[in-house]
PDB file of C-alpha atoms in Angstrom:
ATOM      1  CA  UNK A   1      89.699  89.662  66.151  1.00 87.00           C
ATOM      2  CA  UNK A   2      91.052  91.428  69.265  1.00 91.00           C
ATOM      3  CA  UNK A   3      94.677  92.778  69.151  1.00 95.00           C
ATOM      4  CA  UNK A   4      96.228  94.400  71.847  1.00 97.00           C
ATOM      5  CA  UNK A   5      99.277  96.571  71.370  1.00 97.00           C
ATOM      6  CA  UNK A   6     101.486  98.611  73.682  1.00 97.00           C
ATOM      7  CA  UNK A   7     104.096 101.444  73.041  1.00 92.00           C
ATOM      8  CA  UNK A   8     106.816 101.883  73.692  1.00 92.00           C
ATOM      9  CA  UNK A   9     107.961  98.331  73.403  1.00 95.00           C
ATOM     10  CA  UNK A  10     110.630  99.709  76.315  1.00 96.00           C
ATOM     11  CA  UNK A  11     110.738 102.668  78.461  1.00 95.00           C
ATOM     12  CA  UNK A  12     113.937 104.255  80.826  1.00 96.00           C
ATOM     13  CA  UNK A  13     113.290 106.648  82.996  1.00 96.00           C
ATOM     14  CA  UNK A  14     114.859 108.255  85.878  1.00 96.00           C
ATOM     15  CA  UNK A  15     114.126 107.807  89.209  1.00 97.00           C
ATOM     16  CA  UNK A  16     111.347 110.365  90.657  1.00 97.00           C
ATOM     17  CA  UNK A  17     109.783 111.002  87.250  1.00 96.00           C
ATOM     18  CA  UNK A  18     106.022 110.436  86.296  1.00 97.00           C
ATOM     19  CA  UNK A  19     105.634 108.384  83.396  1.00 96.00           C
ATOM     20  CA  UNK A  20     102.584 106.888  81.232  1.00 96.00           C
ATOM     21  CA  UNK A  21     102.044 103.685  79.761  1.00 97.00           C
ATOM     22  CA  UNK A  22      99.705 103.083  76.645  1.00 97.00           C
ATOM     23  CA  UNK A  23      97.797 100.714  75.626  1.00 98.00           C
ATOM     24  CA  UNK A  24      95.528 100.496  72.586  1.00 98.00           C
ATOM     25  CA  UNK A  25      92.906  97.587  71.386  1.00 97.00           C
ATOM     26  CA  UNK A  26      90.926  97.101  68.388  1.00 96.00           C
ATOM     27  CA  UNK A  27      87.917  96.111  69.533  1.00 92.00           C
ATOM     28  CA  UNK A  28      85.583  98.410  71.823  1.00 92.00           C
ATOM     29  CA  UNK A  29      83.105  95.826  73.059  1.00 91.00           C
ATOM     30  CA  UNK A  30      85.485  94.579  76.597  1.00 92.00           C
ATOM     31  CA  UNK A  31      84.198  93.444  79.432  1.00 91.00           C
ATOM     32  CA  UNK A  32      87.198  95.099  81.575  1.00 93.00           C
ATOM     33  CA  UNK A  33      91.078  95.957  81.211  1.00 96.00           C
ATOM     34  CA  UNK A  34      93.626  94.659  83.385  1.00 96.00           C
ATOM     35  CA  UNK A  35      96.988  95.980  84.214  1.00 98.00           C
ATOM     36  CA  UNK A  36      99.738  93.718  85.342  1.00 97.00           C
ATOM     37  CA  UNK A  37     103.424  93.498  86.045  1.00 97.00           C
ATOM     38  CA  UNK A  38     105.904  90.757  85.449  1.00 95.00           C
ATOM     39  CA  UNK A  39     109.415  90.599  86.938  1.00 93.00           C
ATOM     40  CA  UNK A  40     111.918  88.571  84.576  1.00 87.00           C
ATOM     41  CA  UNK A  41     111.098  85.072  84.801  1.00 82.00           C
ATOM     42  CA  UNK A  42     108.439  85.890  87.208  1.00 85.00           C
ATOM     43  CA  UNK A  43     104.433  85.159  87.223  1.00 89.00           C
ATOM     44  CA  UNK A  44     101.951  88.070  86.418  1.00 94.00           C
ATOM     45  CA  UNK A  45     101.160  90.304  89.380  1.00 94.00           C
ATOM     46  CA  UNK A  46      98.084  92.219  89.017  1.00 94.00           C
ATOM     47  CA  UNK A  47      97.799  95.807  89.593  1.00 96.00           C
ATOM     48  CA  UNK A  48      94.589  96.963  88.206  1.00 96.00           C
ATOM     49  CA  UNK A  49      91.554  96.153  86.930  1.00 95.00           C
ATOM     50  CA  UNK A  50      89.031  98.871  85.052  1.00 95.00           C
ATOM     51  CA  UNK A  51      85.823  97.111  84.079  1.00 92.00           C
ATOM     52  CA  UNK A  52      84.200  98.296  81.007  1.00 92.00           C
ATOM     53  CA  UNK A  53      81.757 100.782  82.626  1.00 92.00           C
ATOM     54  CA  UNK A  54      84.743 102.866  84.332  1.00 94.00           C
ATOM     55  CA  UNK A  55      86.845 105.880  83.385  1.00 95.00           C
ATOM     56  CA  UNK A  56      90.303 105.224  85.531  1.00 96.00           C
ATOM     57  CA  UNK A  57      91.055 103.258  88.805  1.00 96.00           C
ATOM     58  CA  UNK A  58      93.795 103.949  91.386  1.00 97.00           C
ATOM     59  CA  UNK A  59      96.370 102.107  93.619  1.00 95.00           C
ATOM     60  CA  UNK A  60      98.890 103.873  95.527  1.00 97.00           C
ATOM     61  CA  UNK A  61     100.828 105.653  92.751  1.00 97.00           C
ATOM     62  CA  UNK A  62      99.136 103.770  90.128  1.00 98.00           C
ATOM     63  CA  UNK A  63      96.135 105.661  88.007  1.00 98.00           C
ATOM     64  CA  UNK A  64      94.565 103.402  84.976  1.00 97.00           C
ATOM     65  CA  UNK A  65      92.434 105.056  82.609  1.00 97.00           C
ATOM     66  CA  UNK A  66      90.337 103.932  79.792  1.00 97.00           C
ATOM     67  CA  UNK A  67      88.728 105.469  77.027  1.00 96.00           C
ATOM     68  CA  UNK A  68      86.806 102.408  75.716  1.00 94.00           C
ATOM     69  CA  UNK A  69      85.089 104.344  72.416  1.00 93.00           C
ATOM     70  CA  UNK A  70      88.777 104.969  71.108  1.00 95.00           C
ATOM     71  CA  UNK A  71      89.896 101.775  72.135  1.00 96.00           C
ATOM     72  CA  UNK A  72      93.135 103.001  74.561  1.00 97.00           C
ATOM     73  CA  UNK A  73      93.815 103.036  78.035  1.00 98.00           C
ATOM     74  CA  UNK A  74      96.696 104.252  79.818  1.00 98.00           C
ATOM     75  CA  UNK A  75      99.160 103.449  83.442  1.00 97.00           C
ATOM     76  CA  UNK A  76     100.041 106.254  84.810  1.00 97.00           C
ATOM     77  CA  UNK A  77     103.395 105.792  87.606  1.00 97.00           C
ATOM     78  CA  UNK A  78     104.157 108.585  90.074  1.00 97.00           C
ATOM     79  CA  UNK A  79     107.512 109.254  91.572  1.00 97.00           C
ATOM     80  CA  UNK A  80     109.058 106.203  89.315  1.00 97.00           C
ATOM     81  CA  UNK A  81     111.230 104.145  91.994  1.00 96.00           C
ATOM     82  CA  UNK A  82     113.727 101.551  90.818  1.00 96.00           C
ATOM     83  CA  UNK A  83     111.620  98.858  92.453  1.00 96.00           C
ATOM     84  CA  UNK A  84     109.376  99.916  89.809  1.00 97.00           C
ATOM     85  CA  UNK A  85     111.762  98.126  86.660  1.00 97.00           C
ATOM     86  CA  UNK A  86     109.311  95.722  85.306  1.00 97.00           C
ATOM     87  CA  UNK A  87     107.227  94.579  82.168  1.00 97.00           C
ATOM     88  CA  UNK A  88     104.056  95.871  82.247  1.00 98.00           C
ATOM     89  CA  UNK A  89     101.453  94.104  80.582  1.00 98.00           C
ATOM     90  CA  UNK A  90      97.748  95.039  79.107  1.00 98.00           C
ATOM     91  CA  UNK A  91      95.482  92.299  78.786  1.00 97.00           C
ATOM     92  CA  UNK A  92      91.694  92.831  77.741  1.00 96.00           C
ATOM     93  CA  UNK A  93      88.451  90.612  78.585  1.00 93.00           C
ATOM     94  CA  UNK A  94      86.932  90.743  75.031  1.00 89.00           C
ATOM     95  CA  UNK A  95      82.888  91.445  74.852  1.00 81.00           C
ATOM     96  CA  UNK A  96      82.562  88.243  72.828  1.00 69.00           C
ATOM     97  CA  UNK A  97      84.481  85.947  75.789  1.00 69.00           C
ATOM     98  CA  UNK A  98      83.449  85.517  78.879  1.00 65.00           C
ATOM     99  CA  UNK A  99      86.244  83.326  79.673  1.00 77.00           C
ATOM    100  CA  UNK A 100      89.868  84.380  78.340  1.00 89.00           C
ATOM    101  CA  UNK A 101      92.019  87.373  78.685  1.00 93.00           C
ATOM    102  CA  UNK A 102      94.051  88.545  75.456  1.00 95.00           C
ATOM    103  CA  UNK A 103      97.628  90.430  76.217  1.00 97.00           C
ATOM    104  CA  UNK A 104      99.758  92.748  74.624  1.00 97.00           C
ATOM    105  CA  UNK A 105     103.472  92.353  73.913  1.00 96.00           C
ATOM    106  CA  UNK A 106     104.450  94.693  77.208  1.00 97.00           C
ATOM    107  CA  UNK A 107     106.413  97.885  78.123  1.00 97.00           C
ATOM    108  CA  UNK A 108     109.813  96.927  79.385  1.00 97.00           C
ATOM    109  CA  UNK A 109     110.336  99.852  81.878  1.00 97.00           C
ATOM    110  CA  UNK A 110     113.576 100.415  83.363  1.00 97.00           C
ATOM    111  CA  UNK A 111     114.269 102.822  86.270  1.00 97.00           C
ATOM    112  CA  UNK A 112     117.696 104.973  86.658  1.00 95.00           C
ATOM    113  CA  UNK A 113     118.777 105.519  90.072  1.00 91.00           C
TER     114      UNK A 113
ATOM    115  CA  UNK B   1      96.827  86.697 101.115  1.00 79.00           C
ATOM    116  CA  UNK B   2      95.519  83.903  99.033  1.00 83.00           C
ATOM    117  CA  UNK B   3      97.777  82.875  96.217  1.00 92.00           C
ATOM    118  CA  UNK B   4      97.481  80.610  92.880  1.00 95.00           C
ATOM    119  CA  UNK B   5     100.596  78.451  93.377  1.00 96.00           C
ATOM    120  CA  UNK B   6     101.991  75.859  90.911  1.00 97.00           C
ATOM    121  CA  UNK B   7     104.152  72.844  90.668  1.00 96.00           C
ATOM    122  CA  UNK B   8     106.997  72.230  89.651  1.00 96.00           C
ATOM    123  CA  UNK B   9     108.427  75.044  88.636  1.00 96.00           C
ATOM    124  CA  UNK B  10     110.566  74.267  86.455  1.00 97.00           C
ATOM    125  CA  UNK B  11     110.154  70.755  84.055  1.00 97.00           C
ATOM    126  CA  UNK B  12     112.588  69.438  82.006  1.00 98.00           C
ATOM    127  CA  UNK B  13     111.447  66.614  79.417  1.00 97.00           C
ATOM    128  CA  UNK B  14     112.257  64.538  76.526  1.00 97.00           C
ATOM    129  CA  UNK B  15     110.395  65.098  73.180  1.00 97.00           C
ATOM    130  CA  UNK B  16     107.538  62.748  73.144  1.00 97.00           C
ATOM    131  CA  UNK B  17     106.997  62.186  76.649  1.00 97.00           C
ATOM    132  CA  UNK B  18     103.923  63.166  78.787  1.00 98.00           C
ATOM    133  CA  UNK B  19     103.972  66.137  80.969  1.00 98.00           C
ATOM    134  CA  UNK B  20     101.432  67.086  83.821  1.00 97.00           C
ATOM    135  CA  UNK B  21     101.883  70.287  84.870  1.00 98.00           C
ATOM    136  CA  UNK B  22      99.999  71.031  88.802  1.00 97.00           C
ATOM    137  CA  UNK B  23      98.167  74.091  89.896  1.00 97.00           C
ATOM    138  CA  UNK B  24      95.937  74.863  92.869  1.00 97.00           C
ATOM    139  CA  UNK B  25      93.706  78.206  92.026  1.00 96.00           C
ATOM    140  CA  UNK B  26      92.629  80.275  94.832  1.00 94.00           C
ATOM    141  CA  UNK B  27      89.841  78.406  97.105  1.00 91.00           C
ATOM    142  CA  UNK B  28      86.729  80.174  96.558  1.00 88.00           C
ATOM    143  CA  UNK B  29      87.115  80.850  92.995  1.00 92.00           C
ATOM    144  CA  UNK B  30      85.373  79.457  90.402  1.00 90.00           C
ATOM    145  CA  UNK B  31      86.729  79.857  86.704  1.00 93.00           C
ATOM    146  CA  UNK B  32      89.798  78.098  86.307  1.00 95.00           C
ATOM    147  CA  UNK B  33      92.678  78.959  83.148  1.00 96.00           C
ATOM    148  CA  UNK B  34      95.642  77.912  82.123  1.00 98.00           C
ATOM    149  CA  UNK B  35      97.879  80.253  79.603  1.00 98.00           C
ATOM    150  CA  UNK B  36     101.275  80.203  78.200  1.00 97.00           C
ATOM    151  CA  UNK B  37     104.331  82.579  77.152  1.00 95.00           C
ATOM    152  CA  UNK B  38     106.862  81.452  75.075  1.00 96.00           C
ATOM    153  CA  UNK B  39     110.080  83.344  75.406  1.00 92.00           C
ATOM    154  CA  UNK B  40     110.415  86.838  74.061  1.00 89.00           C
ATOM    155  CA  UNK B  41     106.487  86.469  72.957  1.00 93.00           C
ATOM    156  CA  UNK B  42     102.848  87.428  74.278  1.00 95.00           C
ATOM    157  CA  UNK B  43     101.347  85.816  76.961  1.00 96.00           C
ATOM    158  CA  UNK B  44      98.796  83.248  74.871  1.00 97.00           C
ATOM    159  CA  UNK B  45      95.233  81.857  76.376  1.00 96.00           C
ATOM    160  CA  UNK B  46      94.917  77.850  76.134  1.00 97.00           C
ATOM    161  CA  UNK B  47      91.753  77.391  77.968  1.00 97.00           C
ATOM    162  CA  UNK B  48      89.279  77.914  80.386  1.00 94.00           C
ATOM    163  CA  UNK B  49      87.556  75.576  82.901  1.00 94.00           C
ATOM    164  CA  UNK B  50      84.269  76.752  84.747  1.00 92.00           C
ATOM    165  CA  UNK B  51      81.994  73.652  86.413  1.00 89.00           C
ATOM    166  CA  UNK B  52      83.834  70.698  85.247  1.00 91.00           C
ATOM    167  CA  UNK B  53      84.133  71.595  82.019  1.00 93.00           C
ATOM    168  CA  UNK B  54      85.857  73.310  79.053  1.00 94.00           C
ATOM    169  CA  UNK B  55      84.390  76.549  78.350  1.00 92.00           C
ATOM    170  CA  UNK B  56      86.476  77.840  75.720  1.00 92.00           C
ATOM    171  CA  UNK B  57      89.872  76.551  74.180  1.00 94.00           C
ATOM    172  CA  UNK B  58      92.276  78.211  71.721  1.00 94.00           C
ATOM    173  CA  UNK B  59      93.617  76.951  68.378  1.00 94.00           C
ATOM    174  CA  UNK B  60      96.546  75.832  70.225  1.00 94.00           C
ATOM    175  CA  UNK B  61      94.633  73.198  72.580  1.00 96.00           C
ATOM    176  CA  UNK B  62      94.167  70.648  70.633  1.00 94.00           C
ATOM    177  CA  UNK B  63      94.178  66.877  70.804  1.00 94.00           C
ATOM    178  CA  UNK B  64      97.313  66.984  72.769  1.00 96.00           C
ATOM    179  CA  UNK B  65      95.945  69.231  75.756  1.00 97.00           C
ATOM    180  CA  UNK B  66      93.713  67.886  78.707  1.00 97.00           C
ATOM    181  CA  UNK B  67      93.102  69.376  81.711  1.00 97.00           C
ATOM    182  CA  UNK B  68      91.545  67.946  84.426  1.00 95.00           C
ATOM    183  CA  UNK B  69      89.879  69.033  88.222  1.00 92.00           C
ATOM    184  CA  UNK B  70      90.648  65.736  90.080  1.00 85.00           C
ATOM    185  CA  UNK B  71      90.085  66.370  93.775  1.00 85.00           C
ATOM    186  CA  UNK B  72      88.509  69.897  94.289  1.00 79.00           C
ATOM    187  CA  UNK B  73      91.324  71.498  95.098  1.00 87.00           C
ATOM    188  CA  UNK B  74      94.356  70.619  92.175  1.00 93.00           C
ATOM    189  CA  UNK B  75      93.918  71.778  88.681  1.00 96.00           C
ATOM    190  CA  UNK B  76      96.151  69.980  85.627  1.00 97.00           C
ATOM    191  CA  UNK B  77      97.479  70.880  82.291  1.00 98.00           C
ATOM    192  CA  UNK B  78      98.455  67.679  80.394  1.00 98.00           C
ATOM    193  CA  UNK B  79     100.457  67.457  77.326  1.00 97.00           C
ATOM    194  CA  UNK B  80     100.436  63.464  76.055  1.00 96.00           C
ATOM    195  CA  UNK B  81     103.006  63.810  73.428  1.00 95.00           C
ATOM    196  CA  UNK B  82     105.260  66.699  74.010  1.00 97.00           C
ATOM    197  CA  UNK B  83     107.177  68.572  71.297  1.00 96.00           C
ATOM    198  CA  UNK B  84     110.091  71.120  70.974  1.00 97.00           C
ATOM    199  CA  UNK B  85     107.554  73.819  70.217  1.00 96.00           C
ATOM    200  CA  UNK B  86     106.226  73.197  73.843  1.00 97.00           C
ATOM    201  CA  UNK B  87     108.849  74.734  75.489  1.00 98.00           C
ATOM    202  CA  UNK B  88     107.091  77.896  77.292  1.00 97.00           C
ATOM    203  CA  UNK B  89     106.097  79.735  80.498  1.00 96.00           C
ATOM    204  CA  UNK B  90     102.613  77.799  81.925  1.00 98.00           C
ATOM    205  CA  UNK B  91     100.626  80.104  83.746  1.00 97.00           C
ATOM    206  CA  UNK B  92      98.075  78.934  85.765  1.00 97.00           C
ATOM    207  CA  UNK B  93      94.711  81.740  86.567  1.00 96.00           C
ATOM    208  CA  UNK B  94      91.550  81.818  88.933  1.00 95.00           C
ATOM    209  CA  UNK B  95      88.986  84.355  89.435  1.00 92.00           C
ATOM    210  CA  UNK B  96      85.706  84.369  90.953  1.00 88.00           C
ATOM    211  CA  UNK B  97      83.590  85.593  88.050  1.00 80.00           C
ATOM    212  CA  UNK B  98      84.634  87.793  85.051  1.00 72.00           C
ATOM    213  CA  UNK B  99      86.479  89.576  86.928  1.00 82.00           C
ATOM    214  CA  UNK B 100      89.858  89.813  87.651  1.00 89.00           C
ATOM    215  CA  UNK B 101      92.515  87.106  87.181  1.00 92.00           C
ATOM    216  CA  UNK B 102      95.142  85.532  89.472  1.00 94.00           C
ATOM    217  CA  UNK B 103      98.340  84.639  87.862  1.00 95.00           C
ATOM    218  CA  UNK B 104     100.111  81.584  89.494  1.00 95.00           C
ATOM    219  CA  UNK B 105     104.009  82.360  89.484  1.00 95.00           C
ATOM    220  CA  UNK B 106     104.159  79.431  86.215  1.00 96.00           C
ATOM    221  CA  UNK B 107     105.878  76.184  85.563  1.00 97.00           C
ATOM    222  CA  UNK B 108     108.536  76.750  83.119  1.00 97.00           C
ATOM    223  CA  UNK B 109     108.632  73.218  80.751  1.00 98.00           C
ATOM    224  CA  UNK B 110     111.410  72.793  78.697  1.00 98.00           C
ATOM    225  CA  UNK B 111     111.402  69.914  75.896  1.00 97.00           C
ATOM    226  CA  UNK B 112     114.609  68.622  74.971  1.00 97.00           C
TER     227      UNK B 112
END
């Protein structure tokens, strides 16, 4: 059974640093990885997807990379901003599912001005 | 930009009583989910809807869970008997293919 996990549990930074996100699964065989952000009480934006065949995909200061065989991936943040103080969430697209998405519990990352 | 969007967005409800919680997914997309978060816990899949159907359902769907494509466009979680346990974030998602997956901004129910 696919478990997704993600450490720290919460993150504070401050402002201007780089920082990295992990995220580990169990199970190698994914179809893709997806990155996404939740504000409190919010809906889930998305802010990257890697499919299973890719090393890392950008967006603006955004790098995800994925290292499938060991079962981690990581979001990289450049030049934190507080705008940036969100949950981040992993969710994975497991090999035997076409259909659902499994998430992990979420960074809580907090930004110091 | 197209957007899932969802109503209401916020339910309050008695124990027992029928909920029908409203989404309309992005128009050219095909797959159609709905998933939930209670608070302080994981986002949790329910189910999946591709060509009329259910394609896959969780443990937690069960009898009590329908979800229906009426017109084309809407896209409906029901719960016929709801219970305190209920009480969660309902996310709404669409997405073309396996690909990615758009988040509506969720109905938050609350059972009473």
């Amino acid at each position: 059974k696919q478990e997704v996990t993600q450490i720290p549990a919460a993150l504070s930074v401050p402002e201007g640093e780089n920082l990295v996100l992990n995220c580990s699964f169990t199970d190698s065989a994914i179809y893709n990885l997806q990155w996404f952000r939740q504000d409190p009480g919010k809906g889930l934006t998305s802010l990257l997807l890697i499919q299973s065949s890719q090393r890392e995909q950008t967006s603006g200061r955004l790098n995800a990379s994925l290292d499938k065989s060991s079962g981690r991936s990581t979001l990289y943040i450049a030049a934190s901003q507080p705008g940036d103080s969100a949950t981040y969430l992993c969710a994975v697209r497991p090999g035997s599912s076409a259909s659902k998405i499994i998430f992990g519990s979420g960074t809580r990352l907090s930004i110091r001005p | 930009e197209p957007e899932v969007t969802q109503t209401p967005s916020h339910q309050v409800t008695q124990m027992g009583q029928e909920v029908i919680l409203r989404c309309v997914p992005i128009s050219n997309h095909l797959y159609f989910y709905w998933y939930r978060q209670i608070l302080g816990q994981k986002v949790e899949f329910l189910v999946s809807f591709y060509n009329n159907e259910i394609s896959e359902k969780s443990e937690i769907f069960d009898d009590q869970f329908s979800v229906e494509r009426p017109d084309g466009s809407n896209f409906t979680l029901k719960i016929r008997s709801t219970k305190l346990e209920d009480s969660a974030m309902y996310f709404c998602a669409s997405t073309v293919s396996y690909n990615e997956q758009f988040f509506g901004p969720g109905t938050r129910l609350t059972v009473l």
